[in-house]
Short mmCIF file of C-alpha atoms in Angstrom, two decimals:
data_model
loop_
_atom_site.label_atom_id
_atom_site.label_comp_id
_atom_site.label_asym_id
_atom_site.label_seq_id
_atom_site.Cartn_x
_atom_site.Cartn_y
_atom_site.Cartn_z
CA MET A 10 162.47 124.16 53.06
CA ASP A 11 161.85 121.91 50.05
CA SER A 12 158.40 120.32 50.27
CA GLN A 13 159.80 117.14 48.72
CA LYS A 14 162.10 116.76 51.69
CA THR A 15 159.49 117.52 54.33
CA THR A 16 158.70 114.24 56.00
CA PHE A 17 157.55 112.97 59.36
CA CYS A 18 158.54 109.34 58.79
CA ASN A 19 160.93 109.30 61.75
CA GLU A 20 158.33 110.78 64.08
CA ILE A 21 155.57 108.48 62.82
CA SER A 22 157.83 105.46 63.20
CA LEU A 23 158.42 106.36 66.85
CA MET A 24 154.74 107.08 67.40
CA MET A 25 153.74 103.69 65.99
CA PHE A 26 156.24 102.00 68.30
CA GLY A 27 154.79 103.97 71.21
CA PHE A 28 151.27 102.87 70.29
CA GLY A 29 152.11 99.17 70.12
CA ASP A 30 153.92 98.41 66.88
CA SER A 31 157.27 96.65 66.73
CA HIS A 32 160.39 98.39 68.01
CA LYS A 33 161.39 98.89 64.38
CA PRO A 34 158.26 99.50 62.29
CA ASN A 35 158.31 98.50 58.63
CA PRO A 36 159.60 101.53 56.64
CA GLU A 37 157.10 100.87 53.84
CA THR A 38 154.27 100.75 56.36
CA VAL A 39 155.45 104.01 57.92
CA ARG A 40 155.49 105.73 54.53
CA LEU A 41 151.96 104.49 53.84
CA VAL A 42 150.75 105.74 57.24
CA GLU A 43 152.43 109.08 56.58
CA SER A 44 150.60 109.44 53.26
CA ILE A 45 147.28 108.59 54.94
CA VAL A 46 147.83 111.06 57.77
CA LEU A 47 148.85 113.81 55.35
CA LYS A 48 145.82 113.22 53.14
CA GLN A 49 143.48 113.26 56.13
CA LEU A 50 144.99 116.43 57.62
CA ARG A 51 144.66 118.21 54.29
CA MET A 52 141.03 117.13 54.03
CA ILE A 53 140.39 118.32 57.59
CA VAL A 54 141.91 121.69 56.69
CA GLN A 55 139.68 121.99 53.63
CA GLU A 56 136.60 121.15 55.70
CA ALA A 57 137.57 123.70 58.36
CA LEU A 58 138.12 126.42 55.76
CA LYS A 59 134.40 126.21 54.95
CA TYR A 60 133.79 127.89 58.31
CA SER A 61 136.42 130.60 57.79
CA ASP A 62 137.08 133.22 55.17
CA GLY A 63 138.70 130.56 53.00
CA LYS A 64 142.29 131.58 53.58
CA ASN A 65 142.91 132.27 57.27
CA LEU A 66 142.49 129.22 59.48
CA LYS A 67 142.09 129.40 63.25
CA GLY A 68 141.97 126.63 65.80
CA LYS A 69 138.26 127.18 66.44
CA GLU A 70 137.27 126.05 62.96
CA LEU A 71 139.23 122.81 63.40
CA VAL A 72 137.78 122.15 66.85
CA PHE A 73 134.28 122.74 65.48
CA LEU A 74 134.70 119.72 63.21
CA MET A 75 134.96 117.44 66.27
CA ARG A 76 131.54 118.45 67.58
CA HIS A 77 129.85 115.25 66.35
CA ASN A 78 132.03 112.99 68.51
CA LYS A 79 131.75 113.79 72.21
CA HIS A 80 134.38 111.20 73.17
CA LYS A 81 137.05 112.70 70.95
CA MET A 82 136.08 116.21 72.01
CA ARG A 83 136.47 115.19 75.64
CA ARG A 84 139.86 113.69 74.91
CA PHE A 85 140.97 116.94 73.27
CA PHE A 86 139.58 119.00 76.15
CA GLN A 87 141.56 116.84 78.57
CA TYR A 88 144.64 117.38 76.42
CA LEU A 89 144.17 121.15 76.70
CA LYS A 90 143.68 120.91 80.46
CA ASN A 91 146.91 118.94 80.78
CA LYS A 92 148.76 121.61 78.79
CA GLN A 93 147.37 124.29 81.09
CA LEU A 94 148.40 122.28 84.17
CA LYS A 95 151.89 121.95 82.73
CA GLN A 96 152.08 125.75 82.40
CA GLN A 97 151.02 126.14 86.01
CA LEU A 98 153.66 123.67 87.21
CA GLN A 99 156.35 125.45 85.21
CA SER A 100 155.29 128.70 86.83
CA LEU A 101 155.58 127.15 90.30
CA ASN A 102 158.95 125.61 89.49
CA SER A 103 160.31 128.97 88.44
CA GLY A 104 160.78 129.76 92.12
CA VAL A 105 158.83 133.02 91.95
CA ILE A 106 155.64 132.95 94.00
CA GLU A 107 153.25 135.88 93.76
CA ILE A 108 150.54 135.85 96.40
CA ASP A 109 148.12 138.03 94.44
CA ARG A 110 148.86 136.44 91.10
CA ASP A 111 145.79 135.46 89.10
CA PRO A 112 145.54 131.85 87.91
CA ILE A 113 146.50 131.13 84.32
CA PRO A 114 143.43 131.94 82.18
CA LYS A 115 141.78 129.17 80.22
CA ASN A 116 143.07 128.48 76.76
CA GLU A 117 141.10 130.15 73.97
CA LEU A 118 140.22 126.72 72.59
CA MET A 119 138.94 125.56 75.98
CA LYS A 120 136.67 128.61 76.13
CA PHE A 121 135.38 127.85 72.65
CA ILE A 122 134.61 124.24 73.55
CA GLU A 123 132.69 125.41 76.61
CA TYR A 124 130.84 127.93 74.43
CA ILE A 125 129.55 125.30 71.97
CA ASP A 126 128.97 122.71 74.70
CA GLU A 127 125.23 123.20 75.13
CA THR A 128 124.67 119.92 77.01
CA GLY A 129 127.90 119.83 79.01
CA GLU A 130 129.00 116.52 77.48
CA PHE A 131 132.16 117.90 75.84
CA THR A 132 133.64 118.99 79.15
CA ASP A 133 132.36 116.12 81.31
CA LEU A 134 135.56 114.21 82.13
CA SER A 135 133.98 111.94 84.74
CA GLU A 136 133.30 109.16 82.22
CA VAL A 137 136.11 106.68 81.63
CA ASP A 138 137.81 107.07 78.25
CA GLU A 139 137.95 103.42 77.23
CA VAL A 140 140.10 104.03 74.17
CA LYS A 141 142.72 105.97 76.09
CA GLN A 142 142.59 103.44 78.92
CA SER A 143 143.18 100.59 76.47
CA ARG A 144 146.22 102.34 75.01
CA MET A 145 147.65 102.95 78.46
CA LEU A 146 147.12 99.32 79.41
CA ARG A 147 148.79 98.18 76.21
CA ALA A 148 151.75 100.46 76.90
CA ASP A 149 152.00 99.05 80.42
CA ARG A 150 152.09 95.50 79.10
CA ILE A 151 154.76 96.42 76.56
CA SER A 152 156.90 98.19 79.16
CA GLN A 153 156.97 95.02 81.25
CA ALA A 154 158.65 93.24 78.36
CA LEU A 155 161.53 95.69 77.96
CA ASP A 156 164.95 95.95 79.47
CA GLU A 157 166.16 99.31 80.79
CA LYS A 158 167.67 100.52 77.50
CA ARG A 159 164.65 99.56 75.41
CA TYR A 160 162.32 100.99 78.03
CA LEU A 161 163.98 104.42 77.73
CA GLU A 162 163.56 104.20 73.95
CA PHE A 163 159.92 103.31 74.46
CA CYS A 164 159.42 106.33 76.74
CA LYS A 165 160.97 108.54 74.08
CA ALA A 166 158.64 107.08 71.47
CA ARG A 167 155.64 107.67 73.75
CA ALA A 168 156.59 111.35 74.02
CA THR A 169 156.97 111.85 70.26
CA SER A 170 154.38 113.84 68.34
CA PHE A 171 154.13 116.20 65.37
CA CYS A 172 155.15 119.19 67.45
CA SER A 173 157.59 117.69 69.95
CA ARG A 174 156.52 118.86 73.39
CA ASP A 175 155.33 122.34 72.48
CA ILE A 176 154.58 124.30 69.34
CA THR A 177 157.66 126.30 68.41
CA ALA A 178 158.40 128.37 65.33
CA ARG A 179 160.65 125.65 63.93
CA ASN A 180 158.47 122.55 64.29
CA SER A 181 155.35 124.55 63.51
CA GLU A 182 156.90 125.64 60.22
CA LYS A 183 157.78 122.04 59.36
CA LEU A 184 154.22 120.89 60.00
CA ARG A 185 152.80 123.82 58.04
CA GLN A 186 155.16 123.17 55.14
CA TRP A 187 154.14 119.50 55.15
CA ILE A 188 150.42 120.26 55.04
CA ASP A 189 150.52 123.38 52.85
CA PRO A 190 153.74 123.44 50.81
CA LYS A 191 152.41 126.19 48.49
CA LYS A 192 151.72 128.50 51.46
CA GLU A 193 148.17 129.18 50.34
CA ILE A 194 146.71 129.24 53.87
CA ASN A 195 147.50 131.36 56.91
CA PHE A 196 147.50 129.14 59.99
CA SER A 197 147.18 130.61 63.47
CA THR A 198 149.26 129.16 66.31
CA ASN A 199 146.16 127.50 67.77
CA ALA A 200 145.42 125.93 64.39
CA MET A 201 148.86 124.32 64.38
CA VAL A 202 148.26 123.03 67.92
CA VAL A 203 145.00 121.38 66.83
CA LEU A 204 146.47 119.97 63.60
CA SER A 205 149.40 118.49 65.50
CA TYR A 206 146.98 116.85 67.90
CA LEU A 207 144.72 115.53 65.12
CA GLY A 208 147.71 114.07 63.29
CA TYR A 209 148.86 112.33 66.46
CA GLN A 210 145.39 110.86 67.04
CA THR A 211 145.23 109.69 63.43
CA VAL A 212 148.45 107.69 63.83
CA ALA A 213 147.12 106.27 67.09
CA GLU A 214 143.84 105.08 65.59
CA ILE A 215 145.46 103.60 62.50
CA THR A 216 147.80 101.61 64.75
CA ASP A 217 144.90 100.54 66.98
CA TYR A 218 142.89 99.29 64.03
CA ALA A 219 145.86 97.54 62.43
CA LEU A 220 146.46 95.59 65.64
CA LEU A 221 142.77 94.69 65.75
CA VAL A 222 142.94 93.46 62.15
CA ARG A 223 145.85 91.24 63.13
CA MET A 224 144.02 90.01 66.20
CA GLU A 225 140.98 89.06 64.15
CA GLY A 226 143.22 87.22 61.72
CA LYS A 227 144.42 85.02 64.58
CA CYS A 228 140.96 84.38 65.98
CA GLY A 229 140.26 81.72 63.37
CA SER A 230 136.67 80.58 62.99
CA ASP A 231 135.75 81.07 66.65
CA PRO A 232 133.44 84.14 66.74
CA LEU A 233 133.88 84.48 70.52
CA ASN A 234 137.66 84.32 70.56
CA HIS A 235 137.99 88.09 70.60
CA LEU A 236 135.98 88.53 73.81
CA TYR A 237 138.84 87.83 76.22
CA GLY A 238 140.03 91.39 76.45
CA ASN A 239 142.29 91.21 73.41
CA TYR A 240 141.28 94.73 72.41
CA TYR A 241 143.07 96.11 75.43
CA THR A 242 146.30 94.24 74.81
CA SER A 243 146.28 93.94 71.02
CA THR A 244 147.58 90.81 69.37
CA MET A 245 150.79 90.68 71.35
CA PHE A 246 149.14 89.12 74.36
CA ASN A 247 146.88 86.43 72.98
CA GLY A 248 146.71 82.97 74.42
CA ASP A 249 148.41 82.48 77.77
CA TYR A 250 149.40 86.13 77.93
CA ARG A 251 146.03 87.80 77.74
CA ILE A 252 144.43 89.49 80.73
CA GLY A 253 143.18 87.03 83.30
CA ALA A 254 145.22 84.15 81.93
CA SER A 255 146.70 81.61 84.29
CA GLY A 256 150.30 81.89 85.41
CA ASN A 257 151.85 84.18 87.97
CA ASN A 258 154.84 85.23 85.89
CA PRO A 259 154.05 85.38 82.17
CA ASP A 260 157.05 85.91 79.90
CA TYR A 261 156.08 89.25 78.39
CA SER A 262 159.52 89.67 76.84
CA ARG A 263 159.05 86.59 74.67
CA VAL A 264 155.63 87.79 73.57
CA TYR A 265 156.88 91.26 72.72
CA SER A 266 160.05 90.22 70.90
CA GLY A 267 158.07 87.80 68.78
CA GLN A 268 155.75 90.44 67.31
CA PRO A 269 156.41 91.28 63.66
CA PRO A 270 156.00 94.89 62.50
CA ILE A 271 152.62 95.99 61.23
CA SER A 272 152.54 95.23 57.52
CA VAL A 273 151.42 97.31 54.56
CA ASN A 274 148.61 94.83 53.90
CA GLU A 275 147.28 95.24 57.43
CA ILE A 276 147.09 99.02 56.95
CA LYS A 277 145.41 98.53 53.58
CA GLU A 278 142.85 96.26 55.23
CA VAL A 279 142.14 98.95 57.80
CA MET A 280 141.51 101.48 55.04
CA ARG A 281 139.37 99.02 53.09
CA ARG A 282 137.10 98.54 56.09
CA ILE A 283 136.91 102.28 56.72
CA HIS A 284 136.02 103.11 53.12
CA CYS A 285 133.71 100.10 52.66
CA PRO A 286 131.80 99.61 55.93
CA GLN A 287 130.01 96.35 56.45
CA ALA A 288 126.28 95.98 55.90
CA GLY A 289 124.14 97.29 58.71
CA LYS A 290 125.56 100.77 59.04
CA LEU A 291 122.65 103.14 59.55
CA ASN A 292 123.12 105.59 56.74
CA PHE A 293 119.51 105.14 55.60
CA GLY A 294 120.55 104.71 52.02
CA GLY A 295 122.22 108.08 51.82
CA LYS A 296 125.71 108.69 50.57
CA LEU A 297 128.32 108.69 53.31
CA PRO A 298 130.11 112.03 53.70
CA ASP A 299 133.71 112.26 52.55
CA THR A 300 134.76 112.87 56.14
CA HIS A 301 133.28 109.66 57.56
CA TYR A 302 136.68 107.95 57.52
CA LEU A 303 138.68 110.79 59.05
CA PHE A 304 140.08 109.00 62.10
CA ALA A 305 140.71 112.08 64.23
CA LEU A 306 137.13 113.34 63.90
#
């Protein structure tokens, strides 16, 4: 596979649509997001290799990088639990029931997270994940604006990721070729699972932030204009269409169809803010680490 032809533009375009962008994202914006995701994944790999022998990369090293953010670690742990539940359901649907059959053992990555979870906060799923909840609410609002055909397309976009539904030899090789075209690193299967997940979360956060940038641009000079729940519905549902607005039957279709695709400049503004944080960030005068802007971590 030629590295020059390895691209995830189609998948990223669908992912951005699934996260709240226009039905047809701007191709230039998609290419920019792809370059950002690729750069961040490669930097994550290099950071993780510091905890390995420098050539063989396992999933544990990648998971270890998330240890500073309990919310993202919890989200990943929930992701692993959902994968395990899916395996159990597939086993039940096979039609073969074994009375003495042992339950499916925990994933190796789940065991590792529990091992490094000294305080129990990584595996505590009782707290509401506000970021995930906001994305689900946004998706619900979008789905109300769609006809049946467009809704099916939206569902397909929501199910798109860097590894389809499961890691297979084919899509794993494409992702590996994209990240490491020179084949200098040996990736384990678990490493590819984690990288696929981190790439997906990177696209999600870039889209989230781009919609927030747009929202702020429409707030004008009113510093309190963003306090009406716009974060949960992005810029598509400002004004009469935001949560709690008057009206029993808001025209979500008109709001959705009127949203332009996320622009290149909006993505550039996101990256500018990430690389140049505003005054007041508590870094105590020290230099920010190179990984401070890695969205997935």
